[in-house]
Every structure is written in structure tokens, then in C-alpha cells.
Amino acid sequence: MTTYSIPSKQRTFLLAGIIIGVLSLVGSWVFDSQEFHMRFWTNFLHNSVFFTGIAFMAVMFYAICNTAWAGWHTQFKRVWEAMGMFLGVGLILMGIIALGVVFGWHHLYHWADTPSVEGDDLLQLKSAFLNKAWFLVSIALIGVWYLFAIKFRNRSIDEDRNGGFDYKHHLRTRWWTALFLPVAAYSISVVMWQWVMSIDAHWYSTMFAWYSGSSLFVSMIAFTIMLLIYLKDQGYYPNVSMEHFHDLGKFLFAFSIFWTYLWFSQYMLIWYANVGEETVYFKTRQDDYPLVFWATLAINFLLPFFILMRNDTKRKFGSLMFASIVVIFGHWLDFFQMIKPGAVHTAHELREGHGDAVGAIADHAGAHGEAVGQAVEHATSTFHMGYTIPGLWEVGTFIGFLSLFLWVFYAYLGKANLVAQNDPYLSESLHHHA
Amino acid sequence: MRKFNKEIVFGLYDDETDLLKAVKTANADHLDIYNVYTPFPVHGLDPLLGLEESRLHIAGFIYGLIGFLTAFLGMTWVFTKDWPIIFGGKPYWSVPAFIPITFELTVLFASVGMTITFYVINGLGFGVTNPILHDRITDDKFCIAFDTHEVSEGTAQSFFEATGASLVDIKNI
């Protein structure tokens, strides 16, 4: 019946992290000369999407386990319940982005700029979905997820107090989780198109929602492993054994390969079909963002694949911890290269004036190369911090959001018993054998 | 029929929990078990018998690597040296197009190689018949076997009686 309490040292640590994040956001707003404060807004969007998505994935995996009658995770299901509570903060963060879209505070989304859409046939066609109303719907969807997350958590906590041998709580929660799954599966796709894919408004890929979603899922599993190792190190969760870590390690390994599969499928089809409006996406990234583009593949596939391939590396804290840290950074980098190039391009087009810049799609590759070139003020290298690779403001913002995420996580983790009581699967989880 | 020239005394148990208990007793009494036969994998039996982790997966990795190299280098040779053809305006050496086939051959080599290795090291395969101590080991009984050179028949008999074996027999294989 232990509950978690944040050590004061760690509280200070997280607070310092949040302050670093705020300073980095302010710094990227004030000291950076990128047009329309694009560096601030891309960083803000990048980290908001990343951490909101991780919280969502925790809720979704919780629902999947529950619907599938799985029992192995029951001991530490409070970790996922607490992670899901970050959706409330995510709602505020993405709400700020949405207000920016509605009131024109930023120019992250090309389609939100009325003069650009008027001169662009493709954006006019897409305006049925890519418009401000739909963006607000996507924000409302976070609210729906959040309500489900609260529902799951409240029922689980109520089970601690009032649960009995009729397992009413559990059966009812299963009904709710089963209802959540179709909602979650459809809405995460819509949300990913709206938040991330529509930054490159002309481009589209039917693999995109899966691809970015698997990125978030891997990060969520990596976070779970890190947090459990940390909590065990603090003396909590004595019954979470190597068997549980082995299973989490298998998820980390398998879904890293799944991510690679989707990454490659998206890449190869576009490469092979060679349609200009699709290939421009990868052309930009390979020419102007080569380090980030290839590094994500190496970090997110090769490292976890070779580190976690063996049985015994999935059962050791050292290798699991290393793989988790590497993979979280890799998927954060992956989101960087999904968001940054399109936003830089949009900034360029807006500066050049509306109309002529959005002409022939085939010109976009060239135009975009120029955009980056001009943005870095004709620097000779394609490696320019904050434009084509993350710089210090980016890292600082990441630290800030990470600290905020952990703060919210620990705060909610401390509010309930660490191990859920009266869950019918608790005993199975305590005796789990992989 | 393969011959091992061994005289085996064995007992059958009805339940895997009985079997696990009996194996623990045998370990405590320092009786050297010749082998244990079960109709399905019994959880927790391997560490009791002191079996090492299988090295089959290492062989699997090597087979996979051979498959990977065969596919990738093979296609590289065919499409750049032996018979260069332009497909859809792509370069001769188009790595992304090679990857699906490389993946398939990696899986094929690893799985087929591991299956053959498994059969060879276990003495299984076409035309091989192995002696079976009792038919019901393949159905619903769990068997502990002692080599009479290691454990005398009398000791084994009393051990089986004490641990509740439902049938005890002796057989030359």
C-alpha cells in the first residue's frame, strides 16, 4: 500500500528543468532572428506534440492491455494512469497552438494563411479538412482522450477502496477501454495529419499517422522502462521483476522495428513512384537535413536492434536504460525533422509574398533549398543549429517539457497507491513469468 | 531404430506439479537424472535440471547474416556487373529496392537454417526413428528417467514410490 512521494532534491531538479525550458522558449523568441518567431513556435509545437502523444499512447496501451485481458502490467498500471494525466497539460499546450492558428499568432501552418490558400489550387481542395474549425476539433479530441484517461484512473482508484470479488470495477473499465480503442485509433490519425503532416501542406502520405504514432509508442515504452528502473532504484515496486522488464524490452525492440518498417515503407513507395509532389518531402530532408534524417534511422533502428536483440540485454538495467535514453532522443529528433523543414519553407514563402511562391509544385524543391539557404544567411554548411539540426534552444526546450512531463507524472503518481489493489489480475502480475 | 545401449528405469507422473516436485526431490537426494520427458514444455523445469540456455539463436543470427549478405551482394552483383538493367529510371544500384528482398532472404535463411540445425542436434529428421520409453509420454504423462549405471534400480524404485509415480518400468534402449 505504498504511495510515492517526490524527494525534495528531485523536486528542485525538475523545477530547474522547467525554468531552463521557459528560459529557452523566451530566448528563442527574443534572441533568434528566424522569421515570424518560427523557431519558438516550431519548438513549442514539436515538444507539445511529442509529450502529449506519449501521454496518449500510455492511455491507449493501457486500454489495449485491459481489453486484451492482459495481466502482466497490472502491478505498475498506475504508471500509465499517471502518464495519461499529462493529457490535461497537453490540452493547454496544444490549445495555445490552436489559438495561434485561429488568431494568426504564428505561421506554422501554410493552410491557415488565407492569401496563400487563395493562390493555391491544392490548398483550396484540401481546405475542407485543413481549416481552423478542424484544427479546433483536433484539440477537442485531446479533451476526449483526457476524459477517458480520467475515467480509467478514477475507476481504478475507486477499485482500491471499494473493489470486491464481483470485479464490477474491472468489468466496467473493460467496457470503457473497449469503447476508447476505436475512438483513439481514428482520432490519433486525424490529429497527426492535422498537427504534423499539414505543416507540409502540399504533401501527404497515407503511412504518416502510423509512422508518427509508432514513434510515440516507442517513446512511451522507453519512458516506462526508465521510470520503472528509477522507481525500483528508489525502493518502490519491489515486485516488478526482470520478467516485466523483459516484456517491456521486447516491446521496445519490436516496436523499434515496427517504426523502421513504416519509415521504410513510406520512404520506398515515394522513392519508387517518383511523383514530384511526394518526393519533394524527402528531397528536402536528404539535401538540407542530412544529419538529422540519417541519424534518426541509425538511432531508432540500428541501435535498439543490435542492443536489444539478445535475451540477456532485455533483462539488464544498464542496456535497457541506455537503449531507452537513446530511443527517446532519436524519436524526439524524428519529430524535429517532421516539423522543422515545412515550417522553414512556409516562413520563406510568406516573406517572398503570397501568390508567386506557391506556383508550380515542381519548383518547390528548388525553392525550398533556397529557403533554407536564405534562412541561414547563405552559410556554406547545411548544419545550422536551430534550422537544420537542433541547437541549444531546442535542447533547452526539450529539457523544460521533459521536466514538466515528469513533474505532472510524479504528482499524479503520488496521489494514489503505487500498486493497484483489488484488481483481479494483480496476482497474475505478481507471479508473472515471461 | 537408433540404439543407445542403455538400460533405463523410468517413472510416469500424472501431473506437471508432481513432476516438478519429484525433480526437486531428486536434486536434493543427489540422484543423477538421465532425462525428463514431457508432452509439452513445463515452465520452470529447465533451471531445475540445470540446462544451459540454448545457443540456437546464435546460429540463427549467423544464418540471418548469411542470408542478408547473399541477397544484398547477390543483387548488387547481378544488377551492377552481370546484367545491368534500368528499372523505372532508377540507378543500377538502387538500395531501397533491394531491401525487401534482403529482408525476405534474411528471414528465410535464419528460419530454415535454425530448423535444420534444431533437427540435426536433436537427432530428428526423415528416416530417423528414436526409441520411446512409453507411448503416453507423447500424450499426457510426465516421465523421469534414470540410467541404471548412474542410479541403481532399487534406489530409483524407492524414489518413484516416494514421489508418487503412477507407473514404473525398465527398458533397454
mmCIF file of C-alpha atoms in Angstrom, chain A residues 142-414:
data_model
loop_
_atom_site.group_PDB
_atom_site.id
_atom_site.type_symbol
_atom_site.label_atom_id
_atom_site.label_comp_id
_atom_site.label_asym_id
_atom_site.label_seq_id
_atom_site.Cartn_x
_atom_site.Cartn_y
_atom_site.Cartn_z
ATOM 1 C CA ILE A 142 -7.372 15.679 -26.664
ATOM 2 C CA GLY A 143 -10.175 16.636 -24.307
ATOM 3 C CA VAL A 144 -11.996 13.419 -25.192
ATOM 4 C CA TRP A 145 -8.857 11.361 -24.550
ATOM 5 C CA TYR A 146 -8.343 13.188 -21.290
ATOM 6 C CA LEU A 147 -11.889 12.410 -20.144
ATOM 7 C CA PHE A 148 -11.331 8.734 -20.913
ATOM 8 C CA ALA A 149 -7.980 8.803 -19.073
ATOM 9 C CA ILE A 150 -9.643 10.354 -16.019
ATOM 10 C CA LYS A 151 -12.412 7.768 -16.219
ATOM 11 C CA PHE A 152 -9.957 4.844 -16.288
ATOM 12 C CA ARG A 153 -7.912 6.290 -13.460
ATOM 13 C CA ASN A 154 -10.865 7.117 -11.241
ATOM 14 C CA ARG A 155 -12.363 3.674 -11.649
ATOM 15 C CA SER A 156 -9.006 2.095 -10.887
ATOM 16 C CA ILE A 157 -8.557 4.204 -7.732
ATOM 17 C CA ASP A 158 -12.135 3.543 -6.671
ATOM 18 C CA GLU A 159 -11.392 -0.171 -7.060
ATOM 19 C CA ASP A 160 -8.653 0.215 -4.437
ATOM 20 C CA ARG A 161 -11.242 1.277 -1.883
ATOM 21 C CA ASN A 162 -14.468 -0.403 -2.917
ATOM 22 C CA GLY A 163 -13.415 -3.242 -5.180
ATOM 23 C CA GLY A 164 -14.755 -6.649 -4.356
ATOM 24 C CA PHE A 165 -14.874 -10.185 -5.610
ATOM 25 C CA ASP A 166 -17.580 -9.370 -8.123
ATOM 26 C CA TYR A 167 -14.890 -7.438 -10.085
ATOM 27 C CA LYS A 168 -17.517 -4.904 -11.077
ATOM 28 C CA HIS A 169 -14.930 -2.142 -11.431
ATOM 29 C CA HIS A 170 -12.713 -4.132 -13.677
ATOM 30 C CA LEU A 171 -15.515 -5.339 -15.932
ATOM 31 C CA ARG A 172 -16.908 -1.845 -16.255
ATOM 32 C CA THR A 173 -13.440 -0.429 -17.015
ATOM 33 C CA ARG A 174 -13.059 -3.012 -19.739
ATOM 34 C CA TRP A 175 -16.245 -1.712 -21.310
ATOM 35 C CA TRP A 176 -14.856 1.827 -21.266
ATOM 36 C CA THR A 177 -11.451 0.801 -22.621
ATOM 37 C CA ALA A 178 -13.115 -1.120 -25.446
ATOM 38 C CA LEU A 179 -15.088 1.990 -26.283
ATOM 39 C CA PHE A 180 -11.940 4.101 -26.172
ATOM 40 C CA LEU A 181 -9.940 1.996 -28.641
ATOM 41 C CA PRO A 182 -11.812 2.821 -31.877
ATOM 42 C CA VAL A 183 -12.060 6.462 -30.800
ATOM 43 C CA ALA A 184 -8.319 6.520 -30.115
ATOM 44 C CA ALA A 185 -7.276 4.733 -33.288
ATOM 45 C CA TYR A 186 -9.223 7.050 -35.585
ATOM 46 C CA SER A 187 -8.562 10.249 -33.716
ATOM 47 C CA ILE A 188 -4.770 9.815 -33.432
ATOM 48 C CA SER A 189 -4.611 9.577 -37.232
ATOM 49 C CA VAL A 190 -6.677 12.716 -37.758
ATOM 50 C CA VAL A 191 -4.721 14.542 -35.121
ATOM 51 C CA MET A 192 -1.356 13.586 -36.578
ATOM 52 C CA TRP A 193 -2.375 14.735 -40.055
ATOM 53 C CA GLN A 194 -3.651 17.966 -38.646
ATOM 54 C CA TRP A 195 -0.821 18.800 -36.251
ATOM 55 C CA VAL A 196 2.253 17.483 -38.004
ATOM 56 C CA MET A 197 1.643 16.366 -41.571
ATOM 57 C CA SER A 198 -0.228 19.522 -42.572
ATOM 58 C CA ILE A 199 2.900 21.588 -41.917
ATOM 59 C CA ASP A 200 3.956 20.353 -45.336
ATOM 60 C CA ALA A 201 0.534 21.277 -46.625
ATOM 61 C CA HIS A 202 1.064 20.134 -50.201
ATOM 62 C CA TRP A 203 2.475 16.795 -49.257
ATOM 63 C CA TYR A 204 0.603 13.817 -47.926
ATOM 64 C CA SER A 205 1.322 10.223 -47.032
ATOM 65 C CA THR A 206 -1.160 7.569 -46.017
ATOM 66 C CA MET A 207 1.541 5.968 -43.844
ATOM 67 C CA PHE A 208 2.076 9.110 -41.828
ATOM 68 C CA ALA A 209 -0.280 8.560 -38.897
ATOM 69 C CA TRP A 210 1.065 5.067 -38.317
ATOM 70 C CA TYR A 211 4.633 6.195 -38.689
ATOM 71 C CA SER A 212 4.443 9.104 -36.273
ATOM 72 C CA GLY A 213 2.183 7.118 -33.947
ATOM 73 C CA SER A 214 4.691 4.265 -33.701
ATOM 74 C CA SER A 215 7.348 6.854 -32.908
ATOM 75 C CA LEU A 216 5.269 7.992 -29.955
ATOM 76 C CA PHE A 217 4.552 4.446 -28.865
ATOM 77 C CA VAL A 218 8.241 3.502 -28.760
ATOM 78 C CA SER A 219 8.977 6.647 -26.775
ATOM 79 C CA MET A 220 6.203 5.785 -24.329
ATOM 80 C CA ILE A 221 7.612 2.301 -23.732
ATOM 81 C CA ALA A 222 11.101 3.759 -23.313
ATOM 82 C CA PHE A 223 9.757 6.227 -20.754
ATOM 83 C CA THR A 224 8.005 3.420 -18.904
ATOM 84 C CA ILE A 225 11.240 1.427 -18.697
ATOM 85 C CA MET A 226 13.243 4.412 -17.479
ATOM 86 C CA LEU A 227 10.683 5.442 -14.883
ATOM 87 C CA LEU A 228 10.280 1.907 -13.568
ATOM 88 C CA ILE A 229 14.030 1.465 -13.269
ATOM 89 C CA TYR A 230 14.209 4.780 -11.437
ATOM 90 C CA LEU A 231 11.316 3.902 -9.123
ATOM 91 C CA LYS A 232 12.817 0.496 -8.385
ATOM 92 C CA ASP A 233 16.100 2.189 -7.640
ATOM 93 C CA GLN A 234 14.269 4.372 -5.110
ATOM 94 C CA GLY A 235 12.946 1.239 -3.433
ATOM 95 C CA TYR A 236 9.436 1.262 -4.868
ATOM 96 C CA TYR A 237 7.855 -1.573 -6.834
ATOM 97 C CA PRO A 238 9.798 -4.415 -5.165
ATOM 98 C CA ASN A 239 7.690 -6.968 -7.042
ATOM 99 C CA VAL A 240 8.294 -5.593 -10.504
ATOM 100 C CA SER A 241 10.760 -8.229 -11.620
ATOM 101 C CA MET A 242 13.071 -8.834 -14.528
ATOM 102 C CA GLU A 243 10.190 -10.664 -16.187
ATOM 103 C CA HIS A 244 8.271 -7.409 -16.514
ATOM 104 C CA PHE A 245 11.331 -5.581 -17.803
ATOM 105 C CA HIS A 246 11.924 -8.396 -20.251
ATOM 106 C CA ASP A 247 8.432 -7.878 -21.672
ATOM 107 C CA LEU A 248 8.860 -4.115 -21.837
ATOM 108 C CA GLY A 249 12.213 -4.651 -23.528
ATOM 109 C CA LYS A 250 10.534 -6.873 -26.088
ATOM 110 C CA PHE A 251 8.008 -4.135 -26.785
ATOM 111 C CA LEU A 252 10.830 -1.611 -27.169
ATOM 112 C CA PHE A 253 12.676 -3.916 -29.533
ATOM 113 C CA ALA A 254 9.650 -4.972 -31.576
ATOM 114 C CA PHE A 255 8.168 -1.524 -31.986
ATOM 115 C CA SER A 256 11.521 -0.021 -32.932
ATOM 116 C CA ILE A 257 11.491 -2.485 -35.810
ATOM 117 C CA PHE A 258 7.842 -1.644 -36.497
ATOM 118 C CA TRP A 259 8.747 2.038 -36.703
ATOM 119 C CA THR A 260 11.549 1.217 -39.129
ATOM 120 C CA TYR A 261 9.183 -0.859 -41.220
ATOM 121 C CA LEU A 262 6.802 2.085 -41.531
ATOM 122 C CA TRP A 263 9.607 4.568 -42.093
ATOM 123 C CA PHE A 264 10.967 2.427 -44.881
ATOM 124 C CA SER A 265 7.581 1.659 -46.419
ATOM 125 C CA GLN A 266 6.776 5.349 -46.601
ATOM 126 C CA TYR A 267 10.200 6.154 -47.999
ATOM 127 C CA MET A 268 10.417 3.385 -50.559
ATOM 128 C CA LEU A 269 6.972 3.871 -52.087
ATOM 129 C CA ILE A 270 7.612 7.579 -52.535
ATOM 130 C CA TRP A 271 11.132 6.952 -53.845
ATOM 131 C CA TYR A 272 9.915 4.332 -56.301
ATOM 132 C CA ALA A 273 6.799 6.103 -57.567
ATOM 133 C CA ASN A 274 8.870 9.262 -58.070
ATOM 134 C CA VAL A 275 5.944 11.682 -58.081
ATOM 135 C CA GLY A 276 7.283 15.218 -57.715
ATOM 136 C CA GLU A 277 4.802 16.425 -55.152
ATOM 137 C CA GLU A 278 5.679 13.494 -52.893
ATOM 138 C CA THR A 279 9.430 13.190 -53.408
ATOM 139 C CA VAL A 280 9.987 16.843 -52.529
ATOM 140 C CA TYR A 281 9.445 15.900 -48.892
ATOM 141 C CA PHE A 282 12.390 13.532 -48.806
ATOM 142 C CA LYS A 283 14.485 15.568 -51.238
ATOM 143 C CA THR A 284 14.393 18.480 -48.812
ATOM 144 C CA ARG A 285 15.317 16.327 -45.872
ATOM 145 C CA GLN A 286 18.126 14.486 -47.602
ATOM 146 C CA ASP A 287 19.691 17.604 -49.091
ATOM 147 C CA ASP A 288 19.234 20.124 -46.302
ATOM 148 C CA TYR A 289 18.843 17.960 -43.211
ATOM 149 C CA PRO A 290 21.140 15.006 -43.959
ATOM 150 C CA LEU A 291 22.459 14.576 -40.430
ATOM 151 C CA VAL A 292 19.075 14.504 -38.717
ATOM 152 C CA PHE A 293 17.494 12.450 -41.473
ATOM 153 C CA TRP A 294 20.030 9.612 -41.383
ATOM 154 C CA ALA A 295 20.743 9.878 -37.668
ATOM 155 C CA THR A 296 17.102 9.108 -36.807
ATOM 156 C CA LEU A 297 17.313 5.915 -38.810
ATOM 157 C CA ALA A 298 20.546 4.848 -37.142
ATOM 158 C CA ILE A 299 19.450 5.775 -33.628
ATOM 159 C CA ASN A 300 15.925 4.437 -33.830
ATOM 160 C CA PHE A 301 16.653 1.254 -35.720
ATOM 161 C CA LEU A 302 20.257 0.094 -35.668
ATOM 162 C CA LEU A 303 20.997 0.835 -32.007
ATOM 163 C CA PRO A 304 17.906 -0.748 -30.394
ATOM 164 C CA PHE A 305 18.018 -3.599 -32.913
ATOM 165 C CA PHE A 306 21.542 -4.646 -32.061
ATOM 166 C CA ILE A 307 21.454 -3.715 -28.384
ATOM 167 C CA LEU A 308 18.186 -5.451 -27.557
ATOM 168 C CA MET A 309 18.468 -8.421 -29.887
ATOM 169 C CA ARG A 310 19.898 -10.744 -27.264
ATOM 170 C CA ASN A 311 17.817 -12.222 -24.498
ATOM 171 C CA ASP A 312 20.064 -11.072 -21.663
ATOM 172 C CA THR A 313 20.267 -7.402 -22.699
ATOM 173 C CA LYS A 314 16.492 -7.172 -22.233
ATOM 174 C CA ARG A 315 16.981 -8.379 -18.669
ATOM 175 C CA LYS A 316 19.677 -5.924 -17.569
ATOM 176 C CA PHE A 317 19.057 -2.418 -16.311
ATOM 177 C CA GLY A 318 22.165 -0.984 -17.943
ATOM 178 C CA SER A 319 21.389 -1.967 -21.510
ATOM 179 C CA LEU A 320 17.655 -1.248 -21.136
ATOM 180 C CA MET A 321 18.363 2.193 -19.718
ATOM 181 C CA PHE A 322 20.859 3.004 -22.443
ATOM 182 C CA ALA A 323 18.532 1.850 -25.216
ATOM 183 C CA SER A 324 15.620 3.804 -23.712
ATOM 184 C CA ILE A 325 17.538 7.072 -23.470
ATOM 185 C CA VAL A 326 18.884 6.708 -26.978
ATOM 186 C CA VAL A 327 15.499 5.851 -28.431
ATOM 187 C CA ILE A 328 13.680 8.754 -26.737
ATOM 188 C CA PHE A 329 16.246 11.164 -28.094
ATOM 189 C CA GLY A 330 16.006 9.525 -31.528
ATOM 190 C CA HIS A 331 12.239 9.850 -31.739
ATOM 191 C CA TRP A 332 12.375 13.407 -30.494
ATOM 192 C CA LEU A 333 14.818 14.035 -33.356
ATOM 193 C CA ASP A 334 12.418 12.265 -35.689
ATOM 194 C CA PHE A 335 9.683 14.746 -34.799
ATOM 195 C CA PHE A 336 12.167 17.576 -35.303
ATOM 196 C CA GLN A 337 12.676 16.553 -38.919
ATOM 197 C CA MET A 338 8.941 16.117 -39.459
ATOM 198 C CA ILE A 339 8.195 19.658 -38.293
ATOM 199 C CA LYS A 340 11.125 21.939 -38.976
ATOM 200 C CA PRO A 341 11.629 21.775 -42.768
ATOM 201 C CA GLY A 342 7.998 22.506 -43.611
ATOM 202 C CA ALA A 343 7.826 25.405 -41.189
ATOM 203 C CA VAL A 344 11.015 26.963 -42.533
ATOM 204 C CA HIS A 345 9.591 26.620 -46.023
ATOM 205 C CA THR A 346 6.318 28.303 -45.038
ATOM 206 C CA ALA A 347 8.224 31.172 -43.458
ATOM 207 C CA HIS A 348 10.175 31.611 -46.663
ATOM 208 C CA GLU A 349 7.079 31.668 -48.845
ATOM 209 C CA LEU A 350 5.342 34.180 -46.629
ATOM 210 C CA ARG A 351 8.318 36.506 -46.744
ATOM 211 C CA GLU A 352 8.582 36.222 -50.506
ATOM 212 C CA GLY A 353 4.949 37.315 -50.736
ATOM 213 C CA HIS A 354 1.885 35.328 -51.473
ATOM 214 C CA GLY A 355 0.923 34.031 -54.835
ATOM 215 C CA ASP A 356 4.074 33.582 -56.875
ATOM 216 C CA ALA A 357 5.875 31.358 -54.381
ATOM 217 C CA VAL A 358 3.045 28.843 -54.357
ATOM 218 C CA GLY A 359 3.003 28.284 -58.080
ATOM 219 C CA ALA A 360 4.226 25.105 -59.643
ATOM 220 C CA ILE A 361 4.722 22.296 -57.199
ATOM 221 C CA ALA A 362 7.738 21.012 -59.063
ATOM 222 C CA ASP A 363 9.601 24.208 -58.201
ATOM 223 C CA HIS A 364 9.209 23.604 -54.541
ATOM 224 C CA ALA A 365 12.306 21.510 -54.134
ATOM 225 C CA GLY A 366 14.434 24.269 -55.526
ATOM 226 C CA ALA A 367 12.532 26.998 -53.744
ATOM 227 C CA HIS A 368 12.896 25.181 -50.505
ATOM 228 C CA GLY A 369 16.612 24.706 -50.906
ATOM 229 C CA GLU A 370 16.808 28.471 -51.269
ATOM 230 C CA ALA A 371 14.598 28.949 -48.265
ATOM 231 C CA VAL A 372 16.983 27.131 -46.005
ATOM 232 C CA GLY A 373 19.907 28.819 -47.691
ATOM 233 C CA GLN A 374 18.458 32.240 -47.046
ATOM 234 C CA ALA A 375 17.344 31.367 -43.581
ATOM 235 C CA VAL A 376 20.874 30.523 -42.596
ATOM 236 C CA GLU A 377 22.049 33.622 -44.431
ATOM 237 C CA HIS A 378 23.977 31.773 -47.067
ATOM 238 C CA ALA A 379 26.014 29.777 -44.647
ATOM 239 C CA THR A 380 28.163 27.291 -46.522
ATOM 240 C CA SER A 381 27.251 24.364 -44.308
ATOM 241 C CA THR A 382 23.861 22.648 -44.154
ATOM 242 C CA PHE A 383 24.442 22.110 -40.452
ATOM 243 C CA HIS A 384 22.987 25.165 -38.848
ATOM 244 C CA MET A 385 21.832 24.975 -35.259
ATOM 245 C CA GLY A 386 18.164 25.618 -34.828
ATOM 246 C CA TYR A 387 17.473 25.364 -38.542
ATOM 247 C CA THR A 388 18.738 22.070 -39.876
ATOM 248 C CA ILE A 389 19.915 20.491 -36.627
ATOM 249 C CA PRO A 390 18.658 21.120 -33.109
ATOM 250 C CA GLY A 391 20.530 23.845 -31.293
ATOM 251 C CA LEU A 392 20.822 24.788 -27.653
ATOM 252 C CA TRP A 393 17.402 26.466 -27.516
ATOM 253 C CA GLU A 394 15.878 23.247 -28.837
ATOM 254 C CA VAL A 395 17.635 21.106 -26.258
ATOM 255 C CA GLY A 396 16.696 23.564 -23.512
ATOM 256 C CA THR A 397 13.059 23.484 -24.563
ATOM 257 C CA PHE A 398 13.150 19.691 -24.566
ATOM 258 C CA ILE A 399 14.556 19.667 -21.036
ATOM 259 C CA GLY A 400 11.814 22.045 -19.955
ATOM 260 C CA PHE A 401 8.986 19.987 -21.413
ATOM 261 C CA LEU A 402 10.539 16.775 -20.113
ATOM 262 C CA SER A 403 10.682 18.227 -16.597
ATOM 263 C CA LEU A 404 7.098 19.398 -16.866
ATOM 264 C CA PHE A 405 6.024 15.965 -18.044
ATOM 265 C CA LEU A 406 7.839 14.252 -15.190
ATOM 266 C CA TRP A 407 6.506 16.785 -12.688
ATOM 267 C CA VAL A 408 2.921 16.071 -13.696
ATOM 268 C CA PHE A 409 3.660 12.350 -13.784
ATOM 269 C CA TYR A 410 5.132 12.236 -10.264
ATOM 270 C CA ALA A 411 2.430 14.494 -8.879
ATOM 271 C CA TYR A 412 -0.311 12.140 -10.074
ATOM 272 C CA LEU A 413 1.692 9.023 -9.235
ATOM 273 C CA GLY A 414 1.930 10.222 -5.640
#
